[in-house]
Tab-separated table of C-alpha atoms in Angstrom:
chain	number	residue	atom	x	y	z
U	13	TYR	CA	3.475	39.712	-3.161
U	14	ALA	CA	3.252	35.873	-3.278
U	15	ASP	CA	1.221	35.910	-6.285
U	16	GLY	CA	3.692	38.377	-8.041
U	17	ILE	CA	6.359	35.785	-7.407
U	18	ILE	CA	4.381	32.732	-8.699
U	19	ASN	CA	2.305	34.154	-11.562
U	20	PRO	CA	5.433	35.096	-13.822
U	21	LEU	CA	6.747	31.353	-13.568
U	22	SER	CA	6.284	28.878	-16.516
U	23	ALA	CA	3.427	26.417	-16.286
U	24	VAL	CA	5.944	23.668	-15.316
U	25	ASP	CA	7.475	25.601	-12.668
U	26	LYS	CA	4.157	26.667	-11.243
U	27	GLU	CA	3.511	22.644	-10.815
U	28	LYS	CA	6.769	22.362	-9.092
U	29	ALA	CA	5.762	25.075	-6.822
U	30	GLU	CA	2.436	23.608	-6.032
U	31	ARG	CA	4.304	20.368	-4.989
U	32	ILE	CA	6.857	22.210	-2.906
U	33	PHE	CA	4.279	24.111	-1.013
U	34	ILE	CA	1.838	21.363	-0.231
U	35	GLN	CA	4.767	19.294	1.351
U	36	LEU	CA	5.147	22.508	3.645
U	37	ILE	CA	1.657	22.133	4.969
U	38	ARG	CA	0.396	19.682	7.637
U	39	PRO	CA	-3.458	19.528	6.852
U	40	GLY	CA	-5.635	19.671	9.810
U	41	GLU	CA	-8.400	17.051	10.295
U	42	GLY	CA	-10.957	19.354	12.044
U	43	THR	CA	-8.110	21.583	13.060
U	44	GLU	CA	-6.265	24.584	11.395
U	45	ASP	CA	-3.739	23.552	8.775
U	46	THR	CA	-0.297	24.286	10.000
U	47	LYS	CA	3.371	24.619	8.574
U	48	ARG	CA	5.754	21.684	8.487
U	49	LYS	CA	9.546	21.463	7.722
U	50	ALA	CA	10.183	19.296	4.728
U	51	THR	CA	13.520	17.741	3.736
U	52	ARG	CA	14.933	18.001	0.154
U	53	GLY	CA	13.927	14.400	-0.523
U	54	GLU	CA	10.323	15.180	0.262
U	55	VAL	CA	9.965	18.285	-2.040
U	56	GLY	CA	12.070	16.513	-4.938
U	57	GLU	CA	15.542	16.703	-5.727
U	58	GLU	CA	14.626	18.138	-9.118
U	59	ASN	CA	12.799	20.983	-7.446
U	60	TRP	CA	15.489	22.262	-5.143
U	61	ASP	CA	16.628	25.176	-7.762
U	62	LEU	CA	13.080	26.381	-7.373
U	63	VAL	CA	13.261	26.219	-3.758
U	64	GLU	CA	16.291	28.196	-3.496
U	65	PHE	CA	14.646	30.806	-5.824
U	66	LEU	CA	11.504	31.014	-3.415
U	67	ALA	CA	13.939	31.293	-0.615
U	68	ASN	CA	15.696	34.267	-2.306
U	69	GLN	CA	12.074	35.874	-2.590
U	70	ARG	CA	11.299	35.266	1.196
U	71	LEU	CA	8.663	33.024	0.784
U	72	VAL	CA	10.336	29.908	2.337
U	73	VAL	CA	13.324	29.442	4.492
U	74	THR	CA	15.862	26.813	4.047
U	75	GLY	CA	17.879	24.890	6.677
U	76	TRP	CA	19.691	21.693	7.557
U	77	ASP	CA	18.277	18.621	9.636
U	78	GLU	CA	21.057	16.841	11.517
U	79	THR	CA	19.102	13.723	11.994
U	80	SER	CA	18.411	13.146	8.310
U	81	GLN	CA	21.391	14.992	7.129
U	82	GLN	CA	19.509	16.689	4.479
U	83	GLU	CA	18.700	20.234	3.637
U	84	THR	CA	15.202	21.414	4.693
U	85	VAL	CA	12.581	23.989	3.633
U	86	GLU	CA	9.713	25.535	5.405
U	87	ILE	CA	7.171	28.358	4.991
U	88	VAL	CA	8.591	31.632	6.133
U	89	HIS	CA	5.334	32.342	8.171
U	90	GLU	CA	1.939	30.743	8.792
U	91	ALA	CA	0.226	33.973	7.772
U	92	LEU	CA	0.805	32.601	4.304
U	93	ILE	CA	-1.426	29.539	4.902
U	94	ARG	CA	-4.354	32.043	6.138
U	95	GLU	CA	-4.089	34.762	3.742
U	96	TRP	CA	-2.544	33.478	0.417
U	97	GLY	CA	-5.511	32.367	-1.901
U	98	MET	CA	-3.391	30.562	-4.330
U	99	LEU	CA	-1.940	28.454	-1.438
U	100	ARG	CA	-5.248	27.901	-0.019
U	101	GLU	CA	-6.441	26.463	-3.368
U	102	TRP	CA	-3.428	24.170	-3.607
U	103	ILE	CA	-4.000	22.996	-0.103
U	104	GLN	CA	-7.802	22.161	-0.703
U	105	SER	CA	-7.221	20.395	-4.081
U	106	ASN	CA	-4.576	18.345	-2.641
U	107	ARG	CA	-5.894	17.724	1.103
U	108	ARG	CA	-6.872	14.029	0.566
U	109	PHE	CA	-3.606	13.113	-0.822
U	110	ARG	CA	-1.579	15.165	1.966
U	111	ILE	CA	-3.860	13.585	4.749
U	112	TRP	CA	-3.001	9.991	3.479
U	113	GLN	CA	0.619	10.860	2.888
U	114	GLU	CA	1.125	11.973	6.416
U	115	ARG	CA	-0.292	8.759	7.619
U	116	LEU	CA	1.806	6.850	5.126
U	117	GLN	CA	5.150	8.609	6.319
U	118	PHE	CA	4.164	7.262	9.907
U	119	GLU	CA	4.251	3.751	8.411
U	120	VAL	CA	7.445	4.341	6.382
U	121	VAL	CA	9.274	5.477	9.608
U	122	LYS	CA	8.338	2.225	11.424
U	123	TRP	CA	9.349	0.109	8.436
U	124	ASP	CA	12.536	2.095	7.778
U	125	LYS	CA	13.797	1.363	11.285
U	126	THR	CA	13.760	-2.478	10.655
U	127	ARG	CA	12.893	-3.344	7.238
U	128	GLU	CA	10.678	-5.995	8.601
U	129	GLU	CA	7.990	-7.413	6.163
U	130	LYS	CA	5.509	-7.241	9.036
U	131	TYR	CA	5.430	-3.294	8.708
U	132	LEU	CA	4.600	-3.498	4.971
U	133	LEU	CA	1.364	-2.236	3.736
U	134	SER	CA	-1.218	-5.026	3.003
U	135	GLY	CA	-5.282	-5.337	2.330
U	136	GLY	CA	-7.275	-2.064	1.936
U	137	ASN	CA	-4.167	0.094	3.023
U	138	LEU	CA	-2.220	-1.196	0.079
U	139	GLY	CA	-4.970	-0.666	-2.178
U	140	GLU	CA	-5.320	2.914	-1.311
U	141	ALA	CA	-1.560	3.393	-1.416
U	142	GLU	CA	-1.348	1.580	-4.906
U	143	GLY	CA	-4.248	4.170	-6.105
U	144	TRP	CA	-1.978	7.083	-5.289
U	145	TYR	CA	1.134	5.426	-6.429
U	146	PHE	CA	0.133	4.923	-9.992
U	147	ASP	CA	-1.805	8.313	-10.201
U	148	GLU	CA	0.054	10.307	-12.825
U	149	LYS	CA	0.227	13.376	-10.679
U	150	TYR	CA	0.666	12.282	-7.110
U	151	ARG	CA	3.365	9.448	-7.893
U	152	ASP	CA	5.883	12.450	-8.434
U	153	TYR	CA	4.818	13.843	-5.030
U	154	LEU	CA	5.987	10.884	-3.153
U	155	SER	CA	9.452	10.769	-1.718
U	156	ASP	CA	12.048	8.219	-2.716
U	157	ALA	CA	11.484	6.481	0.762
U	158	GLN	CA	7.597	6.406	0.346
U	159	GLY	CA	7.860	5.024	-3.111
U	160	LYS	CA	10.163	2.408	-2.171
U	161	PHE	CA	7.877	1.363	0.871
U	162	ILE	CA	4.989	1.003	-1.696
U	163	ARG	CA	6.908	-0.900	-4.263
U	164	GLU	CA	8.248	-3.309	-1.530
U	165	SER	CA	4.733	-3.696	-0.202
U	166	LEU	CA	3.409	-4.468	-3.708
U	167	GLU	CA	6.041	-6.996	-4.445
U	168	LYS	CA	5.132	-8.827	-1.012
U	169	ARG	CA	1.462	-8.826	-2.020
U	170	ASP	CA	2.430	-10.335	-5.504
U	171	LYS	CA	4.647	-12.979	-3.625
U	172	ASN	CA	1.913	-14.092	-1.545
U	173	ILE	CA	-0.536	-14.291	-4.490
U	174	LYS	CA	2.002	-16.491	-6.415
U	175	GLU	CA	2.284	-18.770	-3.224
U	176	GLU	CA	-1.306	-18.905	-2.803
U	177	LYS	CA	-1.686	-20.143	-6.462
U	178	ARG	CA	0.904	-22.730	-5.679
U	179	LYS	CA	-1.148	-23.840	-2.737
U	180	GLN	CA	-4.091	-24.033	-4.891
U	181	LYS	CA	-2.353	-26.466	-7.355
U	182	ARG	CA	-1.005	-28.588	-4.447
U	183	ILE	CA	-4.679	-28.921	-3.386
U	184	ILE	CA	-5.833	-29.858	-6.872
U	185	LEU	CA	-3.180	-32.583	-7.137
U	186	VAL	CA	-4.237	-33.980	-3.594
U	187	PHE	CA	-7.879	-33.839	-4.619
U	188	ALA	CA	-7.041	-35.627	-7.793
U	189	GLY	CA	-5.215	-38.346	-5.825
U	190	PHE	CA	-8.213	-38.381	-3.459
U	191	SER	CA	-10.299	-39.559	-6.450
U	192	VAL	CA	-8.060	-42.302	-7.358
U	193	VAL	CA	-8.306	-43.475	-3.751
U	194	SER	CA	-11.979	-43.529	-4.003
U	195	LEU	CA	-11.939	-45.816	-6.941
U	196	ALA	CA	-9.722	-48.317	-4.979
U	197	PHE	CA	-12.503	-48.858	-2.383
U	198	ALA	CA	-14.753	-50.298	-5.001
U	199	GLY	CA	-13.999	-53.801	-3.985
U	200	PHE	CA	-14.474	-53.280	-0.234
U	201	ALA	CA	-17.433	-54.155	1.539
U	202	GLY	CA	-19.807	-51.285	2.385
U	203	TRP	CA	-19.457	-49.740	-1.127
U	204	ASN	CA	-22.522	-47.530	-0.736
U	205	TRP	CA	-21.711	-46.203	2.466
U	206	ILE	CA	-18.068	-45.482	1.470
U	207	GLN	CA	-19.478	-43.829	-1.640
U	208	SER	CA	-21.744	-41.667	0.288
U	209	GLU	CA	-18.903	-40.610	2.563
U	210	ILE	CA	-16.596	-39.849	-0.376
U	211	ARG	CA	-19.231	-37.876	-2.093
U	212	GLY	CA	-19.768	-35.705	0.857
U	213	THR	CA	-16.316	-35.062	1.426
U	214	GLN	CA	-15.653	-34.257	-2.325
U	215	GLU	CA	-18.610	-31.760	-2.204
U	216	LYS	CA	-17.038	-30.084	0.799
U	217	LEU	CA	-13.571	-30.044	-0.903
U	218	TYR	CA	-15.095	-28.753	-4.160
U	219	SER	CA	-16.990	-25.970	-2.094
U	220	LEU	CA	-13.813	-24.910	-0.250
U	221	VAL	CA	-11.566	-24.729	-3.302
U	222	ALA	CA	-14.306	-22.769	-5.174
U	223	THR	CA	-14.547	-20.250	-2.357
U	224	SER	CA	-10.994	-19.841	-1.938
U	225	LYS	CA	-10.698	-19.249	-5.815
U	226	ASN	CA	-13.263	-16.795	-5.518
U	227	TYR	CA	-11.591	-14.897	-2.700
U	228	LEU	CA	-8.401	-15.057	-4.721
U	229	ASN	CA	-9.827	-13.546	-7.884
U	230	ALA	CA	-11.428	-10.777	-5.721
U	231	SER	CA	-7.949	-9.945	-4.186
U	232	ASN	CA	-9.287	-11.023	-0.744
U	233	HIS	CA	-6.025	-13.140	0.001
U	234	ALA	CA	-6.549	-13.436	3.502
U	235	ASP	CA	-9.955	-15.277	3.205
U	236	ALA	CA	-8.618	-17.153	0.254
U	237	GLN	CA	-5.730	-18.474	2.556
U	238	PHE	CA	-8.172	-19.248	5.465
U	239	GLU	CA	-10.375	-21.299	2.941
U	240	ALA	CA	-7.295	-23.024	1.583
U	241	LEU	CA	-6.267	-23.818	5.250
U	242	LYS	CA	-9.846	-25.344	5.866
U	243	THR	CA	-9.356	-27.631	2.642
U	244	LYS	CA	-5.845	-28.912	4.025
U	245	GLN	CA	-7.352	-29.482	7.477
U	246	LEU	CA	-10.274	-31.450	6.028
U	247	LEU	CA	-7.923	-33.748	3.745
U	248	GLU	CA	-5.757	-34.309	6.861
U	249	THR	CA	-8.635	-35.337	9.066
U	250	THR	CA	-10.638	-37.449	6.750
U	251	TRP	CA	-11.504	-40.879	7.780
U	252	TRP	CA	-9.369	-42.715	5.230
U	253	GLN	CA	-6.267	-41.135	6.731
U	254	GLN	CA	-6.701	-43.956	9.665
U	255	TRP	CA	-6.544	-46.892	7.193
């Protein structure tokens, strides 16, 4: 019966039906897949006409959620999950995305309550989200709230990168000033010892700056910042600061 409803649809509407139905499934991880209630925003505003058509055909049931103040939709019965072959294929082909999206939604809810930057995605989690977000198919499968959450996380990362580059420039300027200071010591006694100390410190600074830059180029911002902080600490604790 379900095949008879879906097969006559146009190719575009079949794709919309796939998006709708996979949002109505909570994929199991070592357990059975189960149905879930999705909001109008989660299945897509542009897909709601098709939702109403499917409801009229008794494949889904619509309702209202007081908390989100949105219309909702769910599969009419979990027997469809077990017995409907087309749905099983949709579930399998989208399983990785849906498992990730369920985890993402948990993070979205935490962030949405406070809108604090500490709850935004970073590191590997942001890299994974970026991959799904820029996927031609799955970007449209994200709700408005999920898309906004990922975009703000990306903006925060870009802001941190710019700040890191500014720190790198400041370090270079300080390093250039340090070179000038080293020339000023030319007339002091113990020139050879001073030169040795300066060269040693220069080598450490060169190494730290190069390591920080490599981490930055590899998008490893945490380690890049750590190396930059080590550089700052070395500059602040060098022996000439006592002069």
